[in-house]
Coordinates of C-alpha atoms in Angstrom, one line a residue:
M214 CA 76.7 114.1 7.7
I215 CA 79.6 111.7 7.8
E216 CA 82.2 112.7 5.2
N217 CA 85.0 110.2 5.7
L218 CA 86.0 107.0 7.3
A219 CA 87.7 108.7 10.3
Q220 CA 84.4 110.4 11.1
L221 CA 82.6 107.1 10.8
I222 CA 85.1 105.5 13.1
E223 CA 84.7 108.2 15.7
Y224 CA 80.9 108.1 15.4
R225 CA 80.9 104.4 16.0
R226 CA 83.2 104.7 18.9
E227 CA 80.7 107.0 20.6
R228 CA 77.5 105.2 19.5
S229 CA 78.6 101.6 19.4
P230 CA 81.5 101.3 21.9
R231 CA 81.0 97.7 23.0
Q232 CA 80.5 96.2 19.5
S233 CA 83.2 93.5 18.8
F234 CA 85.8 94.4 16.2
G235 CA 88.7 92.2 15.0
V236 CA 89.1 88.6 13.9
A237 CA 87.4 85.4 15.0
G238 CA 89.0 84.4 18.3
S239 CA 90.8 87.7 18.7
H240 CA 88.6 90.8 19.0
R241 CA 87.9 93.6 21.3
P242 CA 85.2 96.3 22.0
F243 CA 85.4 98.9 19.2
E244 CA 86.0 101.6 21.8
E245 CA 89.3 100.0 22.8
V246 CA 90.3 99.4 19.2
A247 CA 89.6 103.0 18.2
D248 CA 91.5 104.4 21.1
R249 CA 94.5 102.2 20.4
A250 CA 94.3 103.1 16.7
A251 CA 94.1 106.8 17.6
G252 CA 97.4 106.4 19.6
F253 CA 98.9 104.7 16.6
A254 CA 97.7 107.6 14.4
E255 CA 99.8 109.9 16.6
I256 CA 102.9 107.7 16.0
L257 CA 102.2 107.7 12.2
S258 CA 102.0 111.5 12.2
A259 CA 105.1 111.9 14.2
H260 CA 107.0 109.8 11.7
G261 CA 105.8 111.8 8.7
L262 CA 103.0 109.4 7.8
G263 CA 100.0 111.5 8.6
R264 CA 97.4 113.4 6.6
G265 CA 97.7 113.1 2.9
T266 CA 100.6 110.7 2.9
R267 CA 100.5 107.4 1.1
V268 CA 101.2 104.3 3.3
A269 CA 101.3 100.6 2.3
L270 CA 99.7 98.2 4.8
I271 CA 101.0 94.7 4.3
G272 CA 100.0 91.8 6.6
R273 CA 97.8 88.9 7.4
N274 CA 94.2 89.3 8.7
S275 CA 94.5 90.0 12.4
L276 CA 93.4 92.4 15.1
A277 CA 96.7 94.2 14.7
Y278 CA 96.1 94.6 10.9
L279 CA 92.6 96.0 11.4
T280 CA 93.8 98.3 14.2
A281 CA 96.5 99.6 11.9
W282 CA 94.0 100.2 9.1
V283 CA 91.8 102.1 11.5
G284 CA 94.8 104.1 12.7
L285 CA 95.8 105.0 9.1
Q286 CA 92.3 106.4 8.5
L287 CA 92.4 108.4 11.8
A288 CA 95.8 109.8 10.7
G289 CA 94.3 110.9 7.4
A290 CA 96.7 108.7 5.4
E291 CA 95.9 106.9 2.2
A292 CA 96.2 103.2 3.0
A293 CA 97.4 101.0 0.1
L294 CA 96.4 97.4 1.0
V295 CA 98.8 94.9 -0.5
N296 CA 98.8 91.1 -0.9
S297 CA 101.4 89.9 1.6
T298 CA 102.1 86.6 -0.3
Y299 CA 103.9 88.4 -3.1
A300 CA 107.6 88.1 -3.3
D301 CA 109.7 91.0 -1.8
D302 CA 111.0 92.2 -5.1
M303 CA 107.5 92.3 -6.6
L304 CA 106.2 94.2 -3.5
E305 CA 109.1 96.6 -3.8
Q306 CA 108.4 97.3 -7.4
M307 CA 104.7 97.8 -6.8
L308 CA 105.3 100.2 -3.9
T309 CA 107.9 102.1 -5.8
N310 CA 105.5 102.5 -8.7
L311 CA 102.8 103.8 -6.4
G312 CA 105.2 106.1 -4.6
V313 CA 104.4 105.3 -1.0
D314 CA 105.8 107.4 1.7
G315 CA 106.1 104.6 4.2
V316 CA 105.2 101.0 5.0
V317 CA 103.2 99.4 7.9
V318 CA 103.5 95.6 8.3
A319 CA 101.6 93.2 10.6
D320 CA 102.7 89.6 11.1
V321 CA 105.0 89.7 8.0
N322 CA 108.4 91.3 7.5
P323 CA 109.3 91.8 3.8
V324 CA 112.6 93.5 2.9
L325 CA 111.6 96.5 1.0
R326 CA 114.1 99.1 -0.2
P327 CA 114.3 102.0 0.6
W328 CA 111.9 101.7 3.6
S329 CA 113.2 98.7 5.6
G330 CA 115.3 99.8 8.5
T331 CA 114.0 103.3 8.5
D332 CA 111.5 105.0 10.9
R333 CA 109.0 105.0 8.0
Y334 CA 108.9 101.2 8.1
I335 CA 106.7 100.4 11.1
D336 CA 106.1 96.9 12.4
A337 CA 102.6 96.9 13.9
S338 CA 102.4 93.2 14.7
Q339 CA 102.1 93.9 18.4
L340 CA 99.9 97.0 18.0
A341 CA 96.9 95.2 19.7
H342 CA 99.2 94.8 22.7
G343 CA 100.3 98.4 22.8
T344 CA 103.7 98.5 21.0
V345 CA 105.1 99.0 17.6
V346 CA 108.6 99.1 16.1
A347 CA 109.7 102.0 14.0
G348 CA 113.1 101.4 12.5
E349 CA 115.0 100.1 15.5
A350 CA 112.9 101.8 18.1
V351 CA 110.2 100.0 20.1
L352 CA 107.5 102.5 20.8
T353 CA 104.6 102.3 23.3
V354 CA 101.4 103.4 21.8
P355 CA 100.3 106.6 23.6
D356 CA 96.8 107.5 24.8
P357 CA 95.1 109.6 22.1
V358 CA 95.0 113.4 22.6
G359 CA 93.1 115.9 20.5
T360 CA 91.3 115.8 17.2
M361 CA 92.3 113.2 14.7
P362 CA 93.7 114.6 11.4
G363 CA 91.7 112.2 9.3
T364 CA 88.4 113.7 10.4
G365 CA 89.2 116.7 8.3
R366 CA 89.4 114.8 5.0
A367 CA 86.9 115.6 2.3
S368 CA 84.6 112.8 0.9
S369 CA 86.4 113.2 -2.4
D370 CA 89.9 112.6 -0.9
L371 CA 91.4 109.2 -1.3
A372 CA 91.0 106.8 1.6
G373 CA 93.4 104.4 0.0
F374 CA 94.2 101.9 -2.7
I375 CA 93.3 98.3 -3.5
H376 CA 95.3 96.6 -6.3
T377 CA 94.0 94.5 -9.1
S378 CA 95.4 91.0 -9.4
G379 CA 97.5 91.9 -12.4
T380 CA 96.2 89.9 -15.3
T381 CA 98.6 91.7 -17.6
G382 CA 101.9 92.7 -15.8
L383 CA 102.2 94.2 -12.4
P384 CA 99.0 94.6 -10.4
K385 CA 97.5 98.1 -10.7
F386 CA 96.4 100.2 -7.8
C387 CA 92.8 101.4 -7.8
A388 CA 92.4 104.8 -6.2
L389 CA 89.4 104.7 -3.8
S390 CA 87.8 107.8 -2.2
H391 CA 86.1 108.1 1.2
E392 CA 82.8 108.5 -0.7
Y393 CA 83.5 105.2 -2.5
H394 CA 83.9 103.3 0.8
L395 CA 81.0 105.0 2.6
S396 CA 78.6 104.5 -0.3
L397 CA 79.6 100.9 -0.7
G398 CA 79.2 100.2 3.0
R399 CA 75.8 101.7 3.1
F400 CA 74.6 99.7 0.1
I401 CA 75.8 96.4 1.7
A402 CA 74.3 97.3 5.1
D403 CA 71.0 98.1 3.4
M404 CA 70.8 95.1 1.1
M405 CA 71.7 92.7 3.9
T406 CA 69.6 94.6 6.4
I407 CA 72.5 94.6 8.8
G408 CA 72.0 96.4 12.2
P409 CA 73.4 96.6 15.7
D410 CA 72.2 93.1 16.6
D411 CA 74.2 91.5 13.8
T412 CA 77.7 90.1 13.7
V413 CA 79.2 90.4 10.3
F414 CA 81.9 87.9 9.3
A415 CA 84.2 88.5 6.3
P416 CA 86.9 85.8 6.4
L417 CA 88.7 86.5 3.1
P418 CA 92.0 88.4 2.8
L419 CA 91.4 92.0 3.8
F420 CA 93.4 93.5 0.8
H421 CA 90.3 92.7 -1.3
I422 CA 87.3 95.0 -1.5
N423 CA 84.9 92.1 -0.7
P424 CA 86.0 91.6 3.0
L425 CA 87.1 95.2 3.7
G426 CA 84.4 97.2 1.9
Y427 CA 81.4 94.8 2.2
G428 CA 82.3 93.3 5.6
I429 CA 84.3 95.8 7.7
V430 CA 83.1 99.1 6.3
G431 CA 79.5 97.7 5.9
G432 CA 79.6 96.5 9.5
L433 CA 80.8 99.9 10.7
V434 CA 78.1 101.7 8.8
A435 CA 75.5 99.5 10.3
G436 CA 76.9 99.6 13.9
A437 CA 77.2 95.8 13.9
N438 CA 79.9 93.6 15.3
A439 CA 82.5 93.3 12.5
L440 CA 84.9 90.4 12.3
S441 CA 87.3 88.9 9.8
A442 CA 89.3 85.6 10.2
P443 CA 93.1 84.9 10.4
R444 CA 92.5 83.0 7.1
F445 CA 89.6 81.3 5.4
S446 CA 89.4 77.7 6.4
A447 CA 86.6 75.3 5.5
N448 CA 87.4 73.2 8.5
A449 CA 87.1 76.2 10.9
F450 CA 84.4 78.2 9.2
W451 CA 81.3 76.7 10.9
T452 CA 83.0 76.6 14.3
Q453 CA 83.9 80.2 14.0
V454 CA 80.3 81.1 12.8
R455 CA 78.8 79.3 15.8
D456 CA 81.3 80.5 18.4
E457 CA 81.1 84.2 17.4
G458 CA 77.3 84.2 16.9
V459 CA 77.7 85.3 13.2
T460 CA 74.4 86.4 11.6
A461 CA 75.7 87.8 8.3
A462 CA 78.6 86.4 6.2
I463 CA 80.4 87.9 3.3
L464 CA 81.7 85.2 1.0
H465 CA 82.5 84.8 -2.7
I466 CA 82.2 82.1 -5.3
P467 CA 85.4 80.1 -4.5
P468 CA 84.8 79.8 -0.7
V469 CA 81.2 78.9 -1.3
E470 CA 82.2 76.1 -3.6
I471 CA 84.9 74.9 -1.1
L472 CA 82.3 74.8 1.8
K473 CA 79.8 72.9 -0.4
K474 CA 82.5 70.3 -1.2
R475 CA 84.0 69.9 2.3
A476 CA 81.2 70.6 4.8
T477 CA 77.9 68.8 5.6
R478 CA 74.7 70.1 7.1
E479 CA 75.7 68.5 10.4
D480 CA 78.9 70.5 10.4
A481 CA 76.8 73.7 10.3
Q482 CA 74.2 72.8 12.9
G483 CA 73.6 75.4 15.5
H484 CA 74.6 78.4 13.4
R485 CA 72.7 81.7 13.6
L486 CA 73.4 82.8 10.0
R487 CA 70.4 84.6 8.5
V488 CA 72.0 86.1 5.3
V489 CA 75.1 85.2 3.2
F490 CA 76.5 87.3 0.4
G491 CA 77.6 85.0 -2.4
A492 CA 75.4 82.0 -1.4
D493 CA 73.8 79.9 -4.1
A494 CA 70.7 77.7 -4.0
E495 CA 72.6 74.6 -3.0
F496 CA 74.5 76.4 -0.3
M497 CA 71.3 77.9 1.2
E498 CA 69.5 74.6 1.1
R499 CA 72.3 72.4 2.6
F500 CA 73.2 74.8 5.4
Q501 CA 69.7 76.1 6.0
I502 CA 70.4 79.8 5.2
P503 CA 67.2 81.8 4.9
V504 CA 68.5 84.5 2.6
G505 CA 71.4 84.8 0.1
L506 CA 72.6 87.7 -2.1
S507 CA 74.1 87.6 -5.6
G508 CA 75.5 90.7 -7.2
Y509 CA 77.9 92.3 -9.7
G510 CA 80.8 94.7 -9.2
S511 CA 84.5 95.1 -9.1
T512 CA 87.1 97.1 -7.3
E513 CA 86.9 99.6 -10.2
A514 CA 83.1 99.5 -10.5
A515 CA 82.1 100.9 -7.1
G516 CA 82.9 97.6 -5.3
L517 CA 79.3 96.4 -5.9
T518 CA 77.0 98.1 -8.4
H519 CA 74.1 95.5 -8.4
S520 CA 72.6 93.1 -6.0
R521 CA 69.7 90.7 -5.8
V522 CA 68.1 89.0 -2.8
W523 CA 67.2 85.3 -2.9
R524 CA 65.1 83.2 -0.4
R525 CA 66.0 79.6 0.3
G526 CA 64.3 77.4 -2.3
E527 CA 64.2 80.1 -5.1
V528 CA 65.9 79.3 -8.4
P529 CA 65.9 81.1 -11.7
D530 CA 63.4 79.8 -14.3
D531 CA 66.3 79.0 -16.7
G532 CA 68.2 77.0 -14.1
A533 CA 71.3 79.2 -14.4
P534 CA 73.4 79.7 -11.2
L535 CA 72.1 82.4 -8.9
R536 CA 75.5 84.2 -9.1
R537 CA 74.9 85.2 -12.7
Y538 CA 71.7 87.1 -11.7
A539 CA 73.1 90.5 -10.5
G540 CA 69.7 92.1 -10.1
E541 CA 69.0 95.9 -9.9
A542 CA 71.6 98.7 -9.7
R543 CA 72.1 100.6 -6.5
H544 CA 70.5 104.1 -6.3
D545 CA 73.8 106.0 -7.0
V546 CA 74.9 104.0 -10.0
E547 CA 73.6 104.0 -13.6
W548 CA 74.3 101.1 -16.0
R549 CA 73.8 100.0 -19.6
L550 CA 74.8 97.4 -22.1
A551 CA 76.9 98.4 -25.1
E552 CA 76.0 97.0 -28.5
D553 CA 78.3 94.1 -28.0
G554 CA 76.9 93.3 -24.6
E555 CA 79.7 94.9 -22.5
I556 CA 78.5 96.1 -19.1
Q557 CA 79.1 99.8 -18.6
V558 CA 78.5 101.7 -15.4
R559 CA 78.5 105.4 -14.2
G560 CA 78.2 107.0 -10.8
R561 CA 75.3 109.3 -10.3
R562 CA 77.6 111.5 -8.3
P563 CA 81.4 111.9 -8.2
H564 CA 83.7 109.4 -6.6
V565 CA 81.2 106.5 -6.3
L566 CA 83.3 104.6 -8.8
F567 CA 87.1 104.3 -8.4
D568 CA 88.9 107.5 -9.3
G569 CA 91.4 105.7 -11.6
Y570 CA 94.6 103.8 -11.6
Q571 CA 97.4 105.4 -9.6
V572 CA 101.1 105.3 -10.5
G573 CA 103.2 107.8 -8.5
D574 CA 101.6 111.2 -8.9
Q575 CA 99.8 110.2 -12.0
L576 CA 96.1 109.3 -11.6
T577 CA 94.8 107.8 -14.9
S578 CA 91.0 107.9 -15.2
V579 CA 89.5 105.3 -17.5
V580 CA 86.0 106.6 -17.8
D581 CA 84.9 108.2 -21.1
E582 CA 84.0 111.9 -21.5
D583 CA 80.5 111.2 -20.2
G584 CA 81.7 109.3 -17.2
W585 CA 81.0 105.7 -18.3
F586 CA 83.3 103.0 -17.2
S587 CA 83.6 99.9 -19.6
T588 CA 84.0 96.9 -17.3
G589 CA 85.3 94.4 -19.8
D590 CA 82.5 92.0 -18.7
L591 CA 79.6 90.8 -20.9
G592 CA 76.0 90.9 -19.7
S593 CA 72.3 90.6 -20.7
L594 CA 68.9 91.5 -19.3
D595 CA 66.8 89.2 -17.1
P596 CA 63.0 89.2 -17.7
G597 CA 62.5 92.0 -15.2
G598 CA 65.2 94.2 -16.7
G599 CA 67.9 93.4 -14.2
L600 CA 71.5 92.6 -15.0
V601 CA 72.7 89.1 -15.9
F602 CA 76.5 88.6 -15.8
R603 CA 77.6 86.3 -18.7
E604 CA 81.4 86.2 -18.7
R605 CA 84.6 88.2 -18.6
R606 CA 85.6 89.4 -22.0
A607 CA 89.4 89.4 -21.4
E608 CA 91.3 86.2 -21.1
S609 CA 92.0 85.6 -17.4
I610 CA 92.9 82.9 -14.9
R611 CA 91.5 83.1 -11.4
V612 CA 92.7 80.9 -8.5
K613 CA 91.3 81.3 -4.9
G614 CA 89.9 84.7 -5.8
E615 CA 93.2 86.0 -7.3
F616 CA 93.7 86.7 -11.0
V617 CA 97.0 85.3 -12.1
P618 CA 99.3 87.8 -13.9
I619 CA 99.9 85.8 -17.0
D620 CA 102.6 87.9 -18.6
M621 CA 104.5 88.1 -15.4
V622 CA 104.5 84.4 -14.8
E623 CA 105.5 83.7 -18.3
K624 CA 108.4 86.0 -18.0
E625 CA 109.5 84.2 -14.8
L626 CA 109.4 80.9 -16.7
S627 CA 110.9 82.1 -19.9
D628 CA 114.5 81.1 -19.0
V629 CA 113.7 77.4 -18.2
P630 CA 115.8 75.2 -20.5
G631 CA 113.7 73.6 -23.2
L632 CA 110.7 75.8 -22.6
A633 CA 111.0 77.8 -25.8
D634 CA 107.4 77.9 -27.1
F635 CA 104.9 77.9 -24.3
A636 CA 101.8 79.6 -23.0
L637 CA 100.2 79.8 -19.6
W638 CA 96.5 79.0 -19.4
K639 CA 93.9 77.1 -17.4
I640 CA 91.9 74.0 -17.1
E641 CA 88.9 73.4 -14.9
G642 CA 89.9 72.6 -11.3
D643 CA 88.3 70.3 -8.8
L644 CA 86.4 73.2 -7.2
Q645 CA 85.1 76.4 -8.7
D646 CA 88.7 77.8 -9.3
D647 CA 90.7 77.6 -12.5
Q648 CA 93.8 75.4 -12.4
V649 CA 97.0 76.9 -13.9
V650 CA 98.7 74.8 -16.6
L651 CA 101.6 75.3 -19.0
Y652 CA 101.2 74.4 -22.6
T653 CA 104.4 73.8 -24.6
E654 CA 105.7 72.5 -27.9
G655 CA 109.0 71.5 -26.3
A656 CA 109.8 67.9 -25.7
L657 CA 113.0 68.4 -23.7
V658 CA 111.9 70.7 -20.8
D659 CA 114.2 70.7 -17.8
L660 CA 111.6 69.7 -15.2
D661 CA 113.8 70.2 -12.2
V662 CA 114.5 73.8 -13.1
L663 CA 110.8 74.4 -14.1
R664 CA 109.7 73.1 -10.7
A665 CA 112.2 75.2 -8.9
V666 CA 111.2 78.4 -10.7
S667 CA 107.5 77.6 -10.3
G668 CA 108.0 76.9 -6.6
S669 CA 109.4 80.4 -6.1
L670 CA 106.1 81.9 -7.2
P671 CA 103.1 82.6 -5.0
A672 CA 101.1 79.4 -4.7
F673 CA 98.1 80.7 -6.7
M674 CA 100.5 81.4 -9.7
R675 CA 102.1 78.0 -9.9
P676 CA 101.3 75.7 -12.9
A677 CA 99.9 72.4 -11.8
Y678 CA 100.7 70.6 -15.1
L679 CA 103.0 70.8 -18.1
I680 CA 101.0 69.8 -21.2
R681 CA 102.8 69.1 -24.4
V682 CA 101.0 69.7 -27.7
E683 CA 102.0 69.5 -31.3
Q684 CA 101.7 73.2 -32.0
L685 CA 100.4 76.2 -30.2
P686 CA 97.6 78.0 -32.0
R687 CA 98.6 81.6 -33.0
D688 CA 97.2 84.6 -34.7
E689 CA 98.5 84.8 -38.3
G690 CA 99.3 88.5 -38.0
V691 CA 101.1 89.1 -34.7
G692 CA 101.7 85.5 -33.7
K693 CA 99.8 85.9 -30.4
V694 CA 98.8 82.6 -28.8
R695 CA 95.1 81.9 -29.0
R696 CA 94.7 80.8 -25.4
R697 CA 91.0 79.9 -25.6
Q698 CA 91.8 77.3 -28.2
L699 CA 94.5 75.5 -26.1
P700 CA 92.1 73.2 -24.1
D701 CA 90.8 71.8 -27.5
L702 CA 94.2 70.6 -28.6
A703 CA 95.2 67.0 -28.5
E704 CA 97.6 66.4 -25.5
L705 CA 100.8 64.5 -26.4
E706 CA 101.8 64.4 -22.7
R707 CA 100.7 65.7 -19.3
I708 CA 103.2 66.0 -16.5
A709 CA 102.3 66.9 -12.9
L710 CA 104.5 69.7 -11.5

């Protein structure tokens, strides 16, 4: 019985040594990746970043990044996967709050006190070529020797952390066990009927549970070829799918919408895709995909708690988008709807859901005394008793799969001259994504300063427009802006930023 990710990695090294692993255009047989990762695990352990330590992994999707992640699992470390587009000071604050023991980077080089310049700051950008840099020392990755420490981890131990997108304040780190990862990977492999003859393609950023848990872990569980991409590109997607012989793809709503907008059936001709997670009816019809999957879940809620299979040509009787039909729950998850329609889930065994939010040594569980997790999402029942996702209860803005941390962005903009009364919110974008906008009552905003401050933020956080209105709607009691009412206000002026 496989108890942890390190055991899964070693099992696949023995059983599936020639399966491809890496990113489109840069991958190697899994046996080679696992051996290089095992040597890296020895370096990690020698630098005090071995079993039971907490290590941040920051980088872009690459063979080096994936090899580093495999190495962290073999070392028995808890790998905190972090968005590399965040500013250095934000990364530093997040890692300080989490209490990481060290940092591994790949193809990025943030300055992070107190780790930068020490031997616990390891640059693994050249790991795929056999070297890493620890502090000032260039190290050759050794051949692996002996048993990997990670194989001794319990299924209940933490495999790592994936952070939320921080809708209120700093992103929170979700603590995820080995059991969580293995159960999720098995569910995906089963639902998509992935096997050794498949090539799984998960092109989204690997610090999300969708590409890592569904694609990489799901591919490893199934013994398939498992690939990511340096970055998601609509222009490159179908070429990558054809060139790599992809048969199963892991997508999400925004990339599906982008591909529908920017690609034609002719662009996709010659592909071998048989199943796509996240595909809708239009996507399957245009690109001739036999099977699509919809589902429901979150990083907190087991990664994916529900899923439903659709054949090309099938549509719901009510004409609603396929993605709202989440289907039946997986065998190890219970679910129910609260009186107000909120979706609640519970694992049928420990550690199927996330363990809680981690800050330093403090792990905060958010399930009730009976183990139920309230998701903050609203749902209903389909005619067959399956779950239908309706909407998120909380106010949120989502751009390119990322939730914008509203409070944090507003704090960054609060010192802009003339921007006294304002609120960050959203309008409908050209694609599926929201578009960030700034509502204000002020008529004398310093646009040069506003653009400069906005430009210092990660791209997905930047307001696209400044919209001037007569008065912001507020609660009478606490004076909180009623964001949902903002799009209904008469616009006095709209300025592109």
